[in-house]
Amino acid sequence: AVFAYTALVPWTYFANALTQASNSLVVNERMLTKVYFPRALLPLASVIAGLLDLVIAVVVLFGLMIAYRVPVSANVWALPIFVLLGAVAAFAVGLWLAALNVRYRDVRHAVPFLIQFWLFVTPVAYSSGLVPARWRLWYGLNPMVGVVDGFRWSLLGRPEVPGSAAVSYLMVLALLLGGLSYFRRTERTFADII
């Protein structure tokens, strides 16, 4: 139970933040057409707002660890790093989806299916050690692999963060830079399209 819930905490935060961020521009269309402000603040606000739920879920996780007598790892100092990485991953993908949602309104209907598929390719209910070694670098292209494995490593001390996590971190950076670039190019037309 602790193994699965340790992965479910960052995953739930990511899924909720991504859903809110992808809809943030369309939901706040009146604000976009009336006042100018940096449009990227709307997806960012959705990601930051979800942090309160994440903190509550981590408190419940610590209670679960006490109930099951699972000691907290000495690596717990690294937990904020993985929280930040999960938030950046949600913001990066949220930027892409928010910009696409303004132009193509069916994106909001596709996001729940994307998140559900993404859940199965993220090591939430299973260990990433089950992925064959030859596929781990490809598996690391999923940015949530590094976040989930990092949560487990920092709280439970196992398993060791695999090499595919480094690929996940690079993927988060690439998604963020690409998302910011795409968002900047398309934000000039948001008020006209929305």
mmCIF file of N, CA and C in Angstrom, residues 128-191:
data_model
loop_
_atom_site.group_PDB
_atom_site.id
_atom_site.type_symbol
_atom_site.label_atom_id
_atom_site.label_comp_id
_atom_site.label_asym_id
_atom_site.label_seq_id
_atom_site.Cartn_x
_atom_site.Cartn_y
_atom_site.Cartn_z
ATOM 1 N N SER A 128 9.550 0.598 -11.747
ATOM 2 C CA SER A 128 10.184 0.802 -13.052
ATOM 3 C C SER A 128 11.281 -0.222 -13.287
ATOM 4 N N GLY A 129 11.662 -0.960 -12.253
ATOM 5 C CA GLY A 129 12.623 -2.044 -12.416
ATOM 6 C C GLY A 129 12.074 -3.192 -13.241
ATOM 7 N N LEU A 130 10.756 -3.250 -13.423
ATOM 8 C CA LEU A 130 10.159 -4.300 -14.247
ATOM 9 C C LEU A 130 10.354 -4.054 -15.737
ATOM 10 N N VAL A 131 10.704 -2.828 -16.100
ATOM 11 C CA VAL A 131 10.942 -2.509 -17.505
ATOM 12 C C VAL A 131 12.299 -3.097 -17.891
ATOM 13 N N PRO A 132 12.348 -3.849 -18.989
ATOM 14 C CA PRO A 132 13.629 -4.431 -19.410
ATOM 15 C C PRO A 132 14.698 -3.348 -19.607
ATOM 16 N N ALA A 133 15.925 -3.709 -19.297
ATOM 17 C CA ALA A 133 17.033 -2.742 -19.320
ATOM 18 C C ALA A 133 17.193 -2.080 -20.681
ATOM 19 N N ARG A 134 16.956 -2.808 -21.746
ATOM 20 C CA ARG A 134 17.155 -2.233 -23.087
ATOM 21 C C ARG A 134 16.108 -1.172 -23.427
ATOM 22 N N TRP A 135 14.989 -1.143 -22.702
ATOM 23 C CA TRP A 135 13.923 -0.170 -22.966
ATOM 24 C C TRP A 135 13.911 0.989 -21.979
ATOM 25 N N ARG A 136 14.772 0.963 -20.979
ATOM 26 C CA ARG A 136 14.702 1.973 -19.914
ATOM 27 C C ARG A 136 14.982 3.384 -20.396
ATOM 28 N N LEU A 137 15.896 3.568 -21.328
ATOM 29 C CA LEU A 137 16.146 4.925 -21.824
ATOM 30 C C LEU A 137 14.930 5.454 -22.572
ATOM 31 N N TRP A 138 14.292 4.597 -23.355
ATOM 32 C CA TRP A 138 13.065 5.015 -24.041
ATOM 33 C C TRP A 138 11.961 5.269 -23.023
ATOM 34 N N TYR A 139 11.912 4.453 -22.003
ATOM 35 C CA TYR A 139 10.918 4.605 -20.945
ATOM 36 C C TYR A 139 11.109 5.921 -20.203
ATOM 37 N N GLY A 140 12.344 6.350 -20.104
ATOM 38 C CA GLY A 140 12.662 7.600 -19.441
ATOM 39 C C GLY A 140 12.165 8.830 -20.167
ATOM 40 N N LEU A 141 11.733 8.686 -21.414
ATOM 41 C CA LEU A 141 11.155 9.824 -22.135
ATOM 42 C C LEU A 141 9.855 10.291 -21.495
ATOM 43 N N ASN A 142 9.270 9.446 -20.669
ATOM 44 C CA ASN A 142 8.106 9.838 -19.886
ATOM 45 C C ASN A 142 8.619 10.693 -18.727
ATOM 46 N N PRO A 143 8.279 11.981 -18.690
ATOM 47 C CA PRO A 143 8.838 12.835 -17.633
ATOM 48 C C PRO A 143 8.407 12.449 -16.225
ATOM 49 N N MET A 144 7.332 11.723 -16.091
ATOM 50 C CA MET A 144 6.873 11.347 -14.750
ATOM 51 C C MET A 144 7.603 10.139 -14.178
ATOM 52 N N VAL A 145 8.375 9.442 -14.997
ATOM 53 C CA VAL A 145 9.152 8.313 -14.486
ATOM 54 C C VAL A 145 10.156 8.806 -13.451
ATOM 55 N N GLY A 146 10.855 9.873 -13.766
ATOM 56 C CA GLY A 146 11.830 10.417 -12.829
ATOM 57 C C GLY A 146 11.190 10.961 -11.564
ATOM 58 N N VAL A 147 10.015 11.551 -11.703
ATOM 59 C CA VAL A 147 9.323 12.111 -10.536
ATOM 60 C C VAL A 147 8.852 10.998 -9.604
ATOM 61 N N VAL A 148 8.202 9.997 -10.158
ATOM 62 C CA VAL A 148 7.667 8.897 -9.339
ATOM 63 C C VAL A 148 8.806 8.103 -8.701
ATOM 64 N N ASP A 149 9.822 7.768 -9.490
ATOM 65 C CA ASP A 149 10.958 7.045 -8.918
ATOM 66 C C ASP A 149 11.682 7.895 -7.881
ATOM 67 N N GLY A 150 11.744 9.188 -8.104
ATOM 68 C CA GLY A 150 12.368 10.083 -7.135
ATOM 69 C C GLY A 150 11.595 10.151 -5.827
ATOM 70 N N PHE A 151 10.265 10.165 -5.913
ATOM 71 C CA PHE A 151 9.440 10.149 -4.694
ATOM 72 C C PHE A 151 9.701 8.874 -3.906
ATOM 73 N N ARG A 152 9.716 7.745 -4.607
ATOM 74 C CA ARG A 152 9.940 6.471 -3.909
ATOM 75 C C ARG A 152 11.332 6.422 -3.290
ATOM 76 N N TRP A 153 12.312 6.920 -4.013
ATOM 77 C CA TRP A 153 13.677 6.899 -3.490
ATOM 78 C C TRP A 153 13.812 7.815 -2.282
ATOM 79 N N SER A 154 13.209 9.016 -2.369
ATOM 80 C CA SER A 154 13.393 9.970 -1.276
ATOM 81 C C SER A 154 12.600 9.586 -0.028
ATOM 82 N N LEU A 155 11.488 8.894 -0.170
ATOM 83 C CA LEU A 155 10.682 8.538 1.007
ATOM 84 C C LEU A 155 10.939 7.125 1.507
ATOM 85 N N LEU A 156 11.113 6.193 0.582
ATOM 86 C CA LEU A 156 11.266 4.792 0.978
ATOM 87 C C LEU A 156 12.714 4.311 0.901
ATOM 88 N N GLY A 157 13.554 5.055 0.188
ATOM 89 C CA GLY A 157 14.943 4.657 0.049
ATOM 90 C C GLY A 157 15.169 3.569 -0.975
ATOM 91 N N ARG A 158 14.127 3.168 -1.646
ATOM 92 C CA ARG A 158 14.245 2.144 -2.672
ATOM 93 C C ARG A 158 13.253 2.409 -3.760
ATOM 94 N N PRO A 159 13.379 1.964 -4.919
ATOM 95 C CA PRO A 159 14.645 1.485 -5.462
ATOM 96 C C PRO A 159 15.563 2.670 -5.737
ATOM 97 N N GLU A 160 16.779 2.379 -6.096
ATOM 98 C CA GLU A 160 17.676 3.460 -6.486
ATOM 99 C C GLU A 160 17.089 4.154 -7.713
ATOM 100 N N VAL A 161 17.328 5.445 -7.819
ATOM 101 C CA VAL A 161 16.824 6.175 -8.980
ATOM 102 C C VAL A 161 17.569 5.659 -10.202
ATOM 103 N N PRO A 162 16.856 5.064 -11.178
ATOM 104 C CA PRO A 162 17.531 4.466 -12.328
ATOM 105 C C PRO A 162 18.059 5.524 -13.298
ATOM 106 N N GLY A 163 18.888 5.083 -14.230
ATOM 107 C CA GLY A 163 19.448 5.984 -15.238
ATOM 108 C C GLY A 163 18.389 6.600 -16.123
ATOM 109 N N SER A 164 17.242 5.931 -16.254
ATOM 110 C CA SER A 164 16.168 6.490 -17.079
ATOM 111 C C SER A 164 15.608 7.768 -16.472
ATOM 112 N N ALA A 165 15.831 7.968 -15.165
ATOM 113 C CA ALA A 165 15.356 9.193 -14.522
ATOM 114 C C ALA A 165 16.082 10.411 -15.078
ATOM 115 N N ALA A 166 17.360 10.255 -15.401
ATOM 116 C CA ALA A 166 18.112 11.378 -15.982
ATOM 117 C C ALA A 166 17.506 11.777 -17.319
ATOM 118 N N VAL A 167 17.061 10.800 -18.096
ATOM 119 C CA VAL A 167 16.397 11.093 -19.368
ATOM 120 C C VAL A 167 15.080 11.819 -19.104
ATOM 121 N N SER A 168 14.378 11.436 -18.036
ATOM 122 C CA SER A 168 13.126 12.104 -17.667
ATOM 123 C C SER A 168 13.362 13.571 -17.345
ATOM 124 N N TYR A 169 14.434 13.857 -16.618
ATOM 125 C CA TYR A 169 14.732 15.236 -16.248
ATOM 126 C C TYR A 169 15.054 16.064 -17.478
ATOM 127 N N LEU A 170 15.793 15.481 -18.406
ATOM 128 C CA LEU A 170 16.097 16.186 -19.660
ATOM 129 C C LEU A 170 14.826 16.390 -20.477
ATOM 130 N N MET A 171 13.920 15.419 -20.430
ATOM 131 C CA MET A 171 12.651 15.536 -21.153
ATOM 132 C C MET A 171 11.796 16.654 -20.565
ATOM 133 N N VAL A 172 11.792 16.794 -19.251
ATOM 134 C CA VAL A 172 11.052 17.890 -18.612
ATOM 135 C C VAL A 172 11.601 19.228 -19.092
ATOM 136 N N LEU A 173 12.913 19.347 -19.135
ATOM 137 C CA LEU A 173 13.538 20.580 -19.599
ATOM 138 C C LEU A 173 13.188 20.861 -21.056
ATOM 139 N N ALA A 174 13.239 19.834 -21.901
ATOM 140 C CA ALA A 174 12.900 20.011 -23.315
ATOM 141 C C ALA A 174 11.432 20.399 -23.490
ATOM 142 N N LEU A 175 10.548 19.760 -22.725
ATOM 143 C CA LEU A 175 9.122 20.100 -22.801
ATOM 144 C C LEU A 175 8.878 21.529 -22.337
ATOM 145 N N LEU A 176 9.585 21.950 -21.294
ATOM 146 C CA LEU A 176 9.410 23.304 -20.783
ATOM 147 C C LEU A 176 9.880 24.341 -21.806
ATOM 148 N N LEU A 177 11.053 24.145 -22.356
ATOM 149 C CA LEU A 177 11.570 25.102 -23.346
ATOM 150 C C LEU A 177 10.700 25.122 -24.599
ATOM 151 N N GLY A 178 10.289 23.950 -25.062
ATOM 152 C CA GLY A 178 9.407 23.878 -26.224
ATOM 153 C C GLY A 178 8.042 24.476 -25.941
ATOM 154 N N GLY A 179 7.507 24.194 -24.758
ATOM 155 C CA GLY A 179 6.200 24.735 -24.380
ATOM 156 C C GLY A 179 6.214 26.244 -24.267
ATOM 157 N N LEU A 180 7.256 26.796 -23.661
ATOM 158 C CA LEU A 180 7.370 28.254 -23.570
ATOM 159 C C LEU A 180 7.483 28.891 -24.943
ATOM 160 N N SER A 181 8.253 28.265 -25.818
ATOM 161 C CA SER A 181 8.423 28.794 -27.169
ATOM 162 C C SER A 181 7.104 28.764 -27.944
ATOM 163 N N TYR A 182 6.421 27.621 -27.901
ATOM 164 C CA TYR A 182 5.148 27.498 -28.623
ATOM 165 C C TYR A 182 4.100 28.446 -28.045
ATOM 166 N N PHE A 183 4.060 28.532 -26.722
ATOM 167 C CA PHE A 183 3.095 29.398 -26.061
ATOM 168 C C PHE A 183 3.332 30.856 -26.453
ATOM 169 N N ARG A 184 4.580 31.285 -26.454
ATOM 170 C CA ARG A 184 4.917 32.672 -26.832
ATOM 171 C C ARG A 184 4.514 32.983 -28.268
ATOM 172 N N ARG A 185 4.739 32.021 -29.165
ATOM 173 C CA ARG A 185 4.384 32.240 -30.578
ATOM 174 C C ARG A 185 2.883 32.356 -30.778
ATOM 175 N N THR A 186 2.123 31.591 -30.015
ATOM 176 C CA THR A 186 0.677 31.547 -30.249
ATOM 177 C C THR A 186 -0.126 32.494 -29.369
ATOM 178 N N GLU A 187 0.473 33.038 -28.305
ATOM 179 C CA GLU A 187 -0.320 33.840 -27.374
ATOM 180 C C GLU A 187 -0.813 35.153 -27.972
ATOM 181 N N ARG A 188 -0.196 35.628 -29.034
ATOM 182 C CA ARG A 188 -0.652 36.876 -29.669
ATOM 183 C C ARG A 188 -2.050 36.735 -30.256
ATOM 184 N N THR A 189 -2.407 35.509 -30.613
ATOM 185 C CA THR A 189 -3.708 35.291 -31.262
ATOM 186 C C THR A 189 -4.782 34.792 -30.296
ATOM 187 N N PHE A 190 -4.439 34.582 -29.027
ATOM 188 C CA PHE A 190 -5.410 34.030 -28.080
ATOM 189 C C PHE A 190 -6.666 34.874 -27.983
ATOM 190 N N ALA A 191 -6.520 36.174 -27.829
ATOM 191 C CA ALA A 191 -7.685 37.049 -27.648
ATOM 192 C C ALA A 191 -8.577 37.044 -28.888
#
